[in-house]
């Protein structure tokens, strides 16, 4: 059995640095490592609709934004299949069968669903589709026989739920029908949960605390210069705190030793820089300028590649169409196995008619 990746994003906006360190960067590395037999990257529009049912236009407009961000980051359509979830109808059928294997109370315990319900003020009226999206996500993953799901920490409960569904399904309908996936988390704590530029828990469009991959150099500069630091670090001489200091959290996520030689040769490591900041005598602006230089080095090629693809939008839609067709074929193969295992493959089972005839002929 080969190693297969499936992962994806909801098309509710352009992708930001949180997406990048949480999963996107890893996907590109894995794609280029050659260690995986197949890679599927899904634009999860159907999942996005579970809490945006009244705003389909938002989802429609963001399909291309997410696709452009993927291509800009180096997802290569000749190596990875990029597709749109809603164009693979087989996923719905799988979810329909998996629903029988999950209890309402199990879904209610899903920590990600719990927080999302709170965030959306859904407490009193949760759309059923939203409530059951972990089941649909299990279909996304298993339809492609994914072994590996590179994703952020917030997706851990989803993968756990998918693993339970696989075990339950295989237990009832036959071992080895479905593959149990594993999550691949970022390897660094800062990347696991990159805070917003205001220091709040997570980058989110509604909080206006994001740095988007497609932001201009000037937009990035402004965001970095207004970033939340240590509120008690008032004068340069004051000792500063690095924990909970967003600029340092971002440095933990993005800074590499060679950045010092290139942009700030006064220091040779992040530890040394942190030590100076904690001692006092190092101003926020200097540290922010360093971070800005590092982010610009990262974002400039991404921005340029995006500009190139933006010149040929029909080509991007063509990639999505071809990817969706290819994805559909793979999902249909898994669905055929699932139907066989569940004994609902009536017209493909030559034995069935003979067996039923014998039964009635006594
Ligand atoms: N839930 C993911 C998110 O909010 C998107 C997603 C849908 C996904 N299906 C998936 C991620 C399957 C990994 C695997 O970003």
GROMACS .gro file of C-alpha atoms and ligand atoms in nm:
model
  377
    1UNK     CA    1   0.000   0.000   0.000
    2UNK     CA    2   0.134   0.339  -0.098
    3UNK     CA    3   0.156   0.656   0.102
    4UNK     CA    4  -0.116   0.901   0.011
    5UNK     CA    5  -0.185   1.254   0.128
    6UNK     CA    6  -0.519   1.425   0.144
    7UNK     CA    7  -0.570   1.765   0.294
    8UNK     CA    8  -0.759   2.081   0.218
    9UNK     CA    9  -0.896   2.418   0.314
   10UNK     CA   10  -1.232   2.586   0.328
   11UNK     CA   11  -1.261   2.856   0.063
   12UNK     CA   12  -1.388   3.133   0.290
   13UNK     CA   13  -1.106   3.378   0.218
   14UNK     CA   14  -0.753   3.410   0.093
   15UNK     CA   15  -0.497   3.196   0.276
   16UNK     CA   16  -0.275   3.351   0.541
   17UNK     CA   17   0.047   3.279   0.729
   18UNK     CA   18  -0.143   3.060   0.976
   19UNK     CA   19  -0.241   2.828   0.690
   20UNK     CA   20   0.113   2.846   0.559
   21UNK     CA   21   0.294   2.729   0.872
   22UNK     CA   22   0.007   2.504   0.981
   23UNK     CA   23   0.002   2.292   0.669
   24UNK     CA   24   0.072   2.456   0.334
   25UNK     CA   25   0.450   2.474   0.367
   26UNK     CA   26   0.462   2.109   0.474
   27UNK     CA   27   0.249   2.000   0.179
   28UNK     CA   28   0.488   2.156  -0.067
   29UNK     CA   29   0.787   1.992   0.104
   30UNK     CA   30   0.615   1.654   0.104
   31UNK     CA   31   0.511   1.698  -0.258
   32UNK     CA   32   0.871   1.765  -0.356
   33UNK     CA   33   1.014   1.491  -0.132
   34UNK     CA   34   0.891   1.222  -0.371
   35UNK     CA   35   0.799   1.006  -0.070
   36UNK     CA   36   0.429   1.002  -0.149
   37UNK     CA   37   0.257   0.812  -0.426
   38UNK     CA   38  -0.034   1.049  -0.453
   39UNK     CA   39  -0.123   1.389  -0.314
   40UNK     CA   40  -0.474   1.530  -0.312
   41UNK     CA   41  -0.538   1.891  -0.216
   42UNK     CA   42  -0.904   1.971  -0.174
   43UNK     CA   43  -1.086   2.301  -0.179
   44UNK     CA   44  -1.354   2.219   0.076
   45UNK     CA   45  -1.640   2.426  -0.060
   46UNK     CA   46  -1.913   2.187   0.056
   47UNK     CA   47  -1.773   2.201   0.408
   48UNK     CA   48  -1.752   2.581   0.387
   49UNK     CA   49  -2.122   2.586   0.298
   50UNK     CA   50  -2.211   2.405   0.620
   51UNK     CA   51  -2.182   2.735   0.803
   52UNK     CA   52  -2.225   2.971   0.508
   53UNK     CA   53  -2.543   2.835   0.357
   54UNK     CA   54  -2.681   3.185   0.311
   55UNK     CA   55  -2.369   3.317   0.143
   56UNK     CA   56  -2.282   3.091  -0.150
   57UNK     CA   57  -2.132   3.382  -0.341
   58UNK     CA   58  -1.857   3.416  -0.082
   59UNK     CA   59  -1.757   3.053  -0.135
   60UNK     CA   60  -1.781   3.085  -0.513
   61UNK     CA   61  -1.553   3.390  -0.518
   62UNK     CA   62  -1.293   3.230  -0.294
   63UNK     CA   63  -1.242   2.908  -0.493
   64UNK     CA   64  -0.999   3.085  -0.725
   65UNK     CA   65  -0.833   3.276  -0.440
   66UNK     CA   66  -0.745   2.951  -0.263
   67UNK     CA   67  -0.636   2.787  -0.589
   68UNK     CA   68  -0.409   3.082  -0.664
   69UNK     CA   69  -0.262   3.066  -0.313
   70UNK     CA   70  -0.189   2.695  -0.359
   71UNK     CA   71  -0.015   2.749  -0.690
   72UNK     CA   72   0.170   3.052  -0.555
   73UNK     CA   73   0.309   2.846  -0.265
   74UNK     CA   74   0.443   2.582  -0.499
   75UNK     CA   75   0.171   2.318  -0.513
   76UNK     CA   76   0.249   2.175  -0.854
   77UNK     CA   77  -0.050   2.040  -1.047
   78UNK     CA   78   0.173   1.789  -1.225
   79UNK     CA   79   0.259   1.634  -0.887
   80UNK     CA   80  -0.053   1.704  -0.677
   81UNK     CA   81  -0.420   1.674  -0.764
   82UNK     CA   82  -0.602   1.995  -0.672
   83UNK     CA   83  -0.980   1.952  -0.674
   84UNK     CA   84  -1.309   2.097  -0.556
   85UNK     CA   85  -1.498   1.895  -0.296
   86UNK     CA   86  -1.851   1.957  -0.429
   87UNK     CA   87  -1.753   1.819  -0.769
   88UNK     CA   88  -1.694   1.475  -0.620
   89UNK     CA   89  -2.047   1.355  -0.546
   90UNK     CA   90  -1.916   1.018  -0.421
   91UNK     CA   91  -1.807   1.194  -0.102
   92UNK     CA   92  -2.170   1.257  -0.008
   93UNK     CA   93  -2.264   0.895  -0.051
   94UNK     CA   94  -1.979   0.779   0.170
   95UNK     CA   95  -2.079   1.030   0.436
   96UNK     CA   96  -2.436   0.900   0.422
   97UNK     CA   97  -2.319   0.550   0.515
   98UNK     CA   98  -2.070   0.670   0.775
   99UNK     CA   99  -2.348   0.858   0.953
  100UNK     CA  100  -2.477   0.523   1.076
  101UNK     CA  101  -2.150   0.463   1.255
  102UNK     CA  102  -2.137   0.781   1.465
  103UNK     CA  103  -2.353   0.884   1.758
  104UNK     CA  104  -2.491   1.230   1.824
  105UNK     CA  105  -2.315   1.240   2.161
  106UNK     CA  106  -1.982   1.157   1.998
  107UNK     CA  107  -2.022   1.453   1.762
  108UNK     CA  108  -2.121   1.675   2.053
  109UNK     CA  109  -1.795   1.587   2.225
  110UNK     CA  110  -1.580   1.689   1.926
  111UNK     CA  111  -1.375   1.981   2.069
  112UNK     CA  112  -1.334   2.158   1.733
  113UNK     CA  113  -1.706   2.145   1.664
  114UNK     CA  114  -1.771   2.269   2.019
  115UNK     CA  115  -1.550   2.578   1.980
  116UNK     CA  116  -1.683   2.649   1.634
  117UNK     CA  117  -2.042   2.635   1.760
  118UNK     CA  118  -1.950   2.894   2.023
  119UNK     CA  119  -1.764   3.114   1.775
  120UNK     CA  120  -2.062   3.121   1.541
  121UNK     CA  121  -2.328   3.166   1.810
  122UNK     CA  122  -2.487   2.847   1.686
  123UNK     CA  123  -2.572   2.724   2.039
  124UNK     CA  124  -2.946   2.740   1.989
  125UNK     CA  125  -2.974   2.644   1.623
  126UNK     CA  126  -2.697   2.432   1.480
  127UNK     CA  127  -2.738   2.340   1.113
  128UNK     CA  128  -2.736   1.959   1.088
  129UNK     CA  129  -2.487   1.977   0.801
  130UNK     CA  130  -2.247   2.176   1.015
  131UNK     CA  131  -2.290   1.945   1.312
  132UNK     CA  132  -2.206   1.642   1.099
  133UNK     CA  133  -1.915   1.788   0.903
  134UNK     CA  134  -1.663   1.570   1.088
  135UNK     CA  135  -1.835   1.273   0.923
  136UNK     CA  136  -1.813   1.436   0.584
  137UNK     CA  137  -1.447   1.508   0.650
  138UNK     CA  138  -1.393   1.138   0.723
  139UNK     CA  139  -1.533   1.072   0.375
  140UNK     CA  140  -1.293   1.322   0.221
  141UNK     CA  141  -0.999   1.146   0.378
  142UNK     CA  142  -1.101   0.784   0.333
  143UNK     CA  143  -1.230   0.827  -0.025
  144UNK     CA  144  -0.870   0.882  -0.132
  145UNK     CA  145  -0.731   0.607   0.097
  146UNK     CA  146  -0.520   0.876   0.255
  147UNK     CA  147  -0.255   0.755   0.498
  148UNK     CA  148  -0.140   1.104   0.591
  149UNK     CA  149  -0.320   1.431   0.657
  150UNK     CA  150  -0.087   1.729   0.703
  151UNK     CA  151  -0.292   1.975   0.907
  152UNK     CA  152  -0.289   2.210   1.203
  153UNK     CA  153  -0.362   2.114   1.561
  154UNK     CA  154  -0.725   2.223   1.529
  155UNK     CA  155  -0.782   1.933   1.288
  156UNK     CA  156  -0.670   1.666   1.534
  157UNK     CA  157  -1.023   1.588   1.660
  158UNK     CA  158  -1.137   1.551   1.297
  159UNK     CA  159  -0.870   1.294   1.220
  160UNK     CA  160  -0.945   1.110   1.543
  161UNK     CA  161  -1.311   1.095   1.443
  162UNK     CA  162  -1.216   0.968   1.098
  163UNK     CA  163  -0.998   0.695   1.253
  164UNK     CA  164  -1.288   0.583   1.472
  165UNK     CA  165  -1.518   0.564   1.170
  166UNK     CA  166  -1.261   0.357   0.981
  167UNK     CA  167  -1.220   0.114   1.271
  168UNK     CA  168  -1.594   0.082   1.312
  169UNK     CA  169  -1.652   0.037   0.939
  170UNK     CA  170  -1.378  -0.221   0.898
  171UNK     CA  171  -1.494  -0.401   1.212
  172UNK     CA  172  -1.847  -0.441   1.080
  173UNK     CA  173  -1.801  -0.469   0.705
  174UNK     CA  174  -1.458  -0.618   0.662
  175UNK     CA  175  -1.104  -0.546   0.767
  176UNK     CA  176  -0.891  -0.355   0.521
  177UNK     CA  177  -1.178  -0.192   0.337
  178UNK     CA  178  -1.077   0.154   0.458
  179UNK     CA  179  -0.741   0.300   0.555
  180UNK     CA  180  -0.688   0.458   0.896
  181UNK     CA  181  -0.530   0.800   0.841
  182UNK     CA  182  -0.269   0.975   1.049
  183UNK     CA  183  -0.237   1.346   1.108
  184UNK     CA  184   0.096   1.511   1.038
  185UNK     CA  185   0.126   1.810   1.270
  186UNK     CA  186   0.370   2.100   1.235
  187UNK     CA  187   0.697   2.014   1.407
  188UNK     CA  188   0.726   2.339   1.598
  189UNK     CA  189   0.497   2.476   1.869
  190UNK     CA  190   0.481   2.825   1.717
  191UNK     CA  191   0.369   2.679   1.384
  192UNK     CA  192   0.111   2.461   1.550
  193UNK     CA  193  -0.100   2.758   1.648
  194UNK     CA  194   0.029   3.080   1.497
  195UNK     CA  195  -0.146   3.367   1.677
  196UNK     CA  196  -0.295   3.666   1.496
  197UNK     CA  197  -0.085   3.983   1.470
  198UNK     CA  198  -0.282   4.119   1.769
  199UNK     CA  199  -0.165   3.827   1.983
  200UNK     CA  200  -0.513   3.669   1.985
  201UNK     CA  201  -0.535   3.293   1.966
  202UNK     CA  202  -0.569   3.247   1.592
  203UNK     CA  203  -0.552   3.437   1.267
  204UNK     CA  204  -0.904   3.500   1.155
  205UNK     CA  205  -1.050   3.723   0.893
  206UNK     CA  206  -1.322   3.855   1.121
  207UNK     CA  207  -1.063   3.970   1.376
  208UNK     CA  208  -0.860   4.154   1.109
  209UNK     CA  209  -0.537   4.009   1.250
  210UNK     CA  210  -0.409   3.820   0.947
  211UNK     CA  211  -0.111   3.849   0.719
  212UNK     CA  212  -0.228   3.708   0.388
  213UNK     CA  213   0.007   3.532   0.150
  214UNK     CA  214  -0.111   3.773  -0.119
  215UNK     CA  215  -0.071   4.092   0.089
  216UNK     CA  216   0.148   4.359  -0.066
  217UNK     CA  217   0.485   4.438   0.080
  218UNK     CA  218   0.341   4.758   0.230
  219UNK     CA  219   0.047   4.573   0.389
  220UNK     CA  220   0.285   4.323   0.546
  221UNK     CA  221   0.507   4.605   0.675
  222UNK     CA  222   0.211   4.780   0.838
  223UNK     CA  223   0.088   4.460   1.001
  224UNK     CA  224   0.431   4.374   1.138
  225UNK     CA  225   0.497   4.726   1.264
  226UNK     CA  226   0.166   4.728   1.454
  227UNK     CA  227   0.209   4.380   1.597
  228UNK     CA  228   0.133   4.306   1.959
  229UNK     CA  229   0.449   4.272   2.170
  230UNK     CA  230   0.509   4.293   2.544
  231UNK     CA  231   0.279   4.568   2.678
  232UNK     CA  232   0.517   4.626   2.973
  233UNK     CA  233   0.817   4.681   2.749
  234UNK     CA  234   0.774   5.058   2.737
  235UNK     CA  235   1.123   5.204   2.715
  236UNK     CA  236   1.404   5.044   2.520
  237UNK     CA  237   1.604   4.990   2.843
  238UNK     CA  238   1.319   4.796   3.005
  239UNK     CA  239   1.355   4.418   3.021
  240UNK     CA  240   1.110   4.255   2.782
  241UNK     CA  241   0.915   3.931   2.779
  242UNK     CA  242   0.935   3.694   2.484
  243UNK     CA  243   0.659   3.453   2.590
  244UNK     CA  244   0.327   3.571   2.458
  245UNK     CA  245   0.513   3.832   2.253
  246UNK     CA  246   0.377   3.786   1.905
  247UNK     CA  247   0.686   3.914   1.727
  248UNK     CA  248   0.896   3.646   1.897
  249UNK     CA  249   0.634   3.378   1.835
  250UNK     CA  250   0.654   3.463   1.466
  251UNK     CA  251   1.033   3.452   1.481
  252UNK     CA  252   1.004   3.106   1.638
  253UNK     CA  253   0.794   3.007   1.339
  254UNK     CA  254   0.990   3.172   1.059
  255UNK     CA  255   1.345   3.261   1.165
  256UNK     CA  256   1.635   3.040   1.057
  257UNK     CA  257   1.997   3.081   1.169
  258UNK     CA  258   2.106   3.206   0.824
  259UNK     CA  259   1.867   3.501   0.855
  260UNK     CA  260   2.101   3.656   1.111
  261UNK     CA  261   2.401   3.661   0.880
  262UNK     CA  262   2.184   3.807   0.609
  263UNK     CA  263   1.975   4.067   0.792
  264UNK     CA  264   2.113   4.117   1.141
  265UNK     CA  265   2.473   4.009   1.187
  266UNK     CA  266   2.485   4.160   1.541
  267UNK     CA  267   2.338   3.831   1.661
  268UNK     CA  268   2.403   3.475   1.562
  269UNK     CA  269   2.096   3.300   1.697
  270UNK     CA  270   1.740   3.357   1.806
  271UNK     CA  271   1.835   3.259   2.160
  272UNK     CA  272   2.094   3.534   2.168
  273UNK     CA  273   1.844   3.789   2.039
  274UNK     CA  274   1.585   3.679   2.295
  275UNK     CA  275   1.841   3.704   2.574
  276UNK     CA  276   1.917   4.064   2.481
  277UNK     CA  277   1.548   4.152   2.464
  278UNK     CA  278   1.486   3.999   2.806
  279UNK     CA  279   1.785   4.183   2.956
  280UNK     CA  280   1.658   4.514   2.823
  281UNK     CA  281   1.814   4.758   2.580
  282UNK     CA  282   1.658   4.623   2.263
  283UNK     CA  283   1.367   4.810   2.107
  284UNK     CA  284   1.061   4.648   1.947
  285UNK     CA  285   1.104   4.835   1.619
  286UNK     CA  286   1.439   4.671   1.547
  287UNK     CA  287   1.300   4.326   1.611
  288UNK     CA  288   0.998   4.402   1.396
  289UNK     CA  289   1.217   4.518   1.109
  290UNK     CA  290   1.407   4.191   1.128
  291UNK     CA  291   1.083   3.992   1.120
  292UNK     CA  292   0.962   4.201   0.829
  293UNK     CA  293   1.279   4.122   0.631
  294UNK     CA  294   1.232   3.751   0.697
  295UNK     CA  295   0.866   3.756   0.596
  296UNK     CA  296   0.944   3.953   0.282
  297UNK     CA  297   1.205   3.700   0.180
  298UNK     CA  298   0.939   3.431   0.221
  299UNK     CA  299   0.647   3.614   0.064
  300UNK     CA  300   0.810   3.787  -0.235
  301UNK     CA  301   0.841   3.474  -0.451
  302UNK     CA  302   0.491   3.362  -0.348
  303UNK     CA  303   0.349   3.700  -0.445
  304UNK     CA  304   0.532   3.690  -0.780
  305UNK     CA  305   0.417   3.340  -0.867
  306UNK     CA  306   0.061   3.442  -0.782
  307UNK     CA  307   0.083   3.740  -1.016
  308UNK     CA  308   0.191   3.507  -1.297
  309UNK     CA  309  -0.103   3.271  -1.245
  310UNK     CA  310  -0.344   3.565  -1.214
  311UNK     CA  311  -0.267   3.641  -1.578
  312UNK     CA  312  -0.418   3.309  -1.682
  313UNK     CA  313  -0.730   3.242  -1.474
  314UNK     CA  314  -0.881   3.005  -1.735
  315UNK     CA  315  -0.572   2.783  -1.694
  316UNK     CA  316  -0.631   2.772  -1.318
  317UNK     CA  317  -0.993   2.666  -1.367
  318UNK     CA  318  -0.873   2.403  -1.610
  319UNK     CA  319  -0.639   2.264  -1.343
  320UNK     CA  320  -0.932   2.247  -1.100
  321UNK     CA  321  -1.156   2.077  -1.355
  322UNK     CA  322  -0.896   1.815  -1.447
  323UNK     CA  323  -0.813   1.763  -1.081
  324UNK     CA  324  -1.180   1.719  -0.991
  325UNK     CA  325  -1.230   1.464  -1.270
  326UNK     CA  326  -0.927   1.267  -1.153
  327UNK     CA  327  -1.038   1.286  -0.790
  328UNK     CA  328  -1.383   1.164  -0.882
  329UNK     CA  329  -1.242   0.853  -1.043
  330UNK     CA  330  -1.043   0.763  -0.732
  331UNK     CA  331  -1.338   0.827  -0.501
  332UNK     CA  332  -1.562   0.613  -0.722
  333UNK     CA  333  -1.318   0.323  -0.682
  334UNK     CA  334  -1.333   0.347  -0.303
  335UNK     CA  335  -1.710   0.381  -0.311
  336UNK     CA  336  -1.737   0.059  -0.515
  337UNK     CA  337  -1.530  -0.121  -0.248
  338UNK     CA  338  -1.749   0.027   0.026
  339UNK     CA  339  -2.069  -0.083  -0.145
  340UNK     CA  340  -1.931  -0.433  -0.192
  341UNK     CA  341  -1.822  -0.453   0.170
  342UNK     CA  342  -2.164  -0.326   0.284
  343UNK     CA  343  -2.341  -0.583   0.066
  344UNK     CA  344  -2.530  -0.322  -0.135
  345UNK     CA  345  -2.364  -0.402  -0.466
  346UNK     CA  346  -2.672  -0.596  -0.582
  347UNK     CA  347  -2.629  -0.568  -0.956
  348UNK     CA  348  -2.256  -0.634  -0.952
  349UNK     CA  349  -2.291  -0.953  -0.749
  350UNK     CA  350  -2.349  -1.248  -0.980
  351UNK     CA  351  -2.402  -1.476  -0.677
  352UNK     CA  352  -2.699  -1.280  -0.550
  353UNK     CA  353  -2.957  -1.391  -0.807
  354UNK     CA  354  -2.848  -1.754  -0.793
  355UNK     CA  355  -2.858  -1.752  -0.415
  356UNK     CA  356  -3.200  -1.589  -0.397
  357UNK     CA  357  -3.336  -1.828  -0.661
  358UNK     CA  358  -3.223  -2.128  -0.457
  359UNK     CA  359  -3.386  -1.980  -0.149
  360UNK     CA  360  -3.727  -1.947  -0.315
  361UNK     CA  361  -3.710  -2.276  -0.500
  362UNK     CA  362  -3.652  -2.443  -0.163
  363LIG     N1  363  -1.164   2.123   0.811
  363LIG     C1  364  -1.056   2.176   0.729
  363LIG     C2  365  -1.042   2.324   0.762
  363LIG     O1  366  -1.127   2.381   0.825
  363LIG     C3  367  -1.080   2.159   0.581
  363LIG     C4  368  -1.094   2.016   0.540
  363LIG     C5  369  -1.205   1.957   0.486
  363LIG     C6  370  -0.995   1.914   0.551
  363LIG     N2  371  -1.182   1.826   0.463
  363LIG     C7  372  -1.056   1.796   0.500
  363LIG     C8  373  -0.864   1.910   0.600
  363LIG     C9  374  -0.987   1.674   0.498
  363LIG    C10  375  -0.797   1.788   0.600
  363LIG    C11  376  -0.859   1.671   0.548
  363LIG     O2  377  -0.945   2.384   0.721
   0.00000   0.00000   0.00000
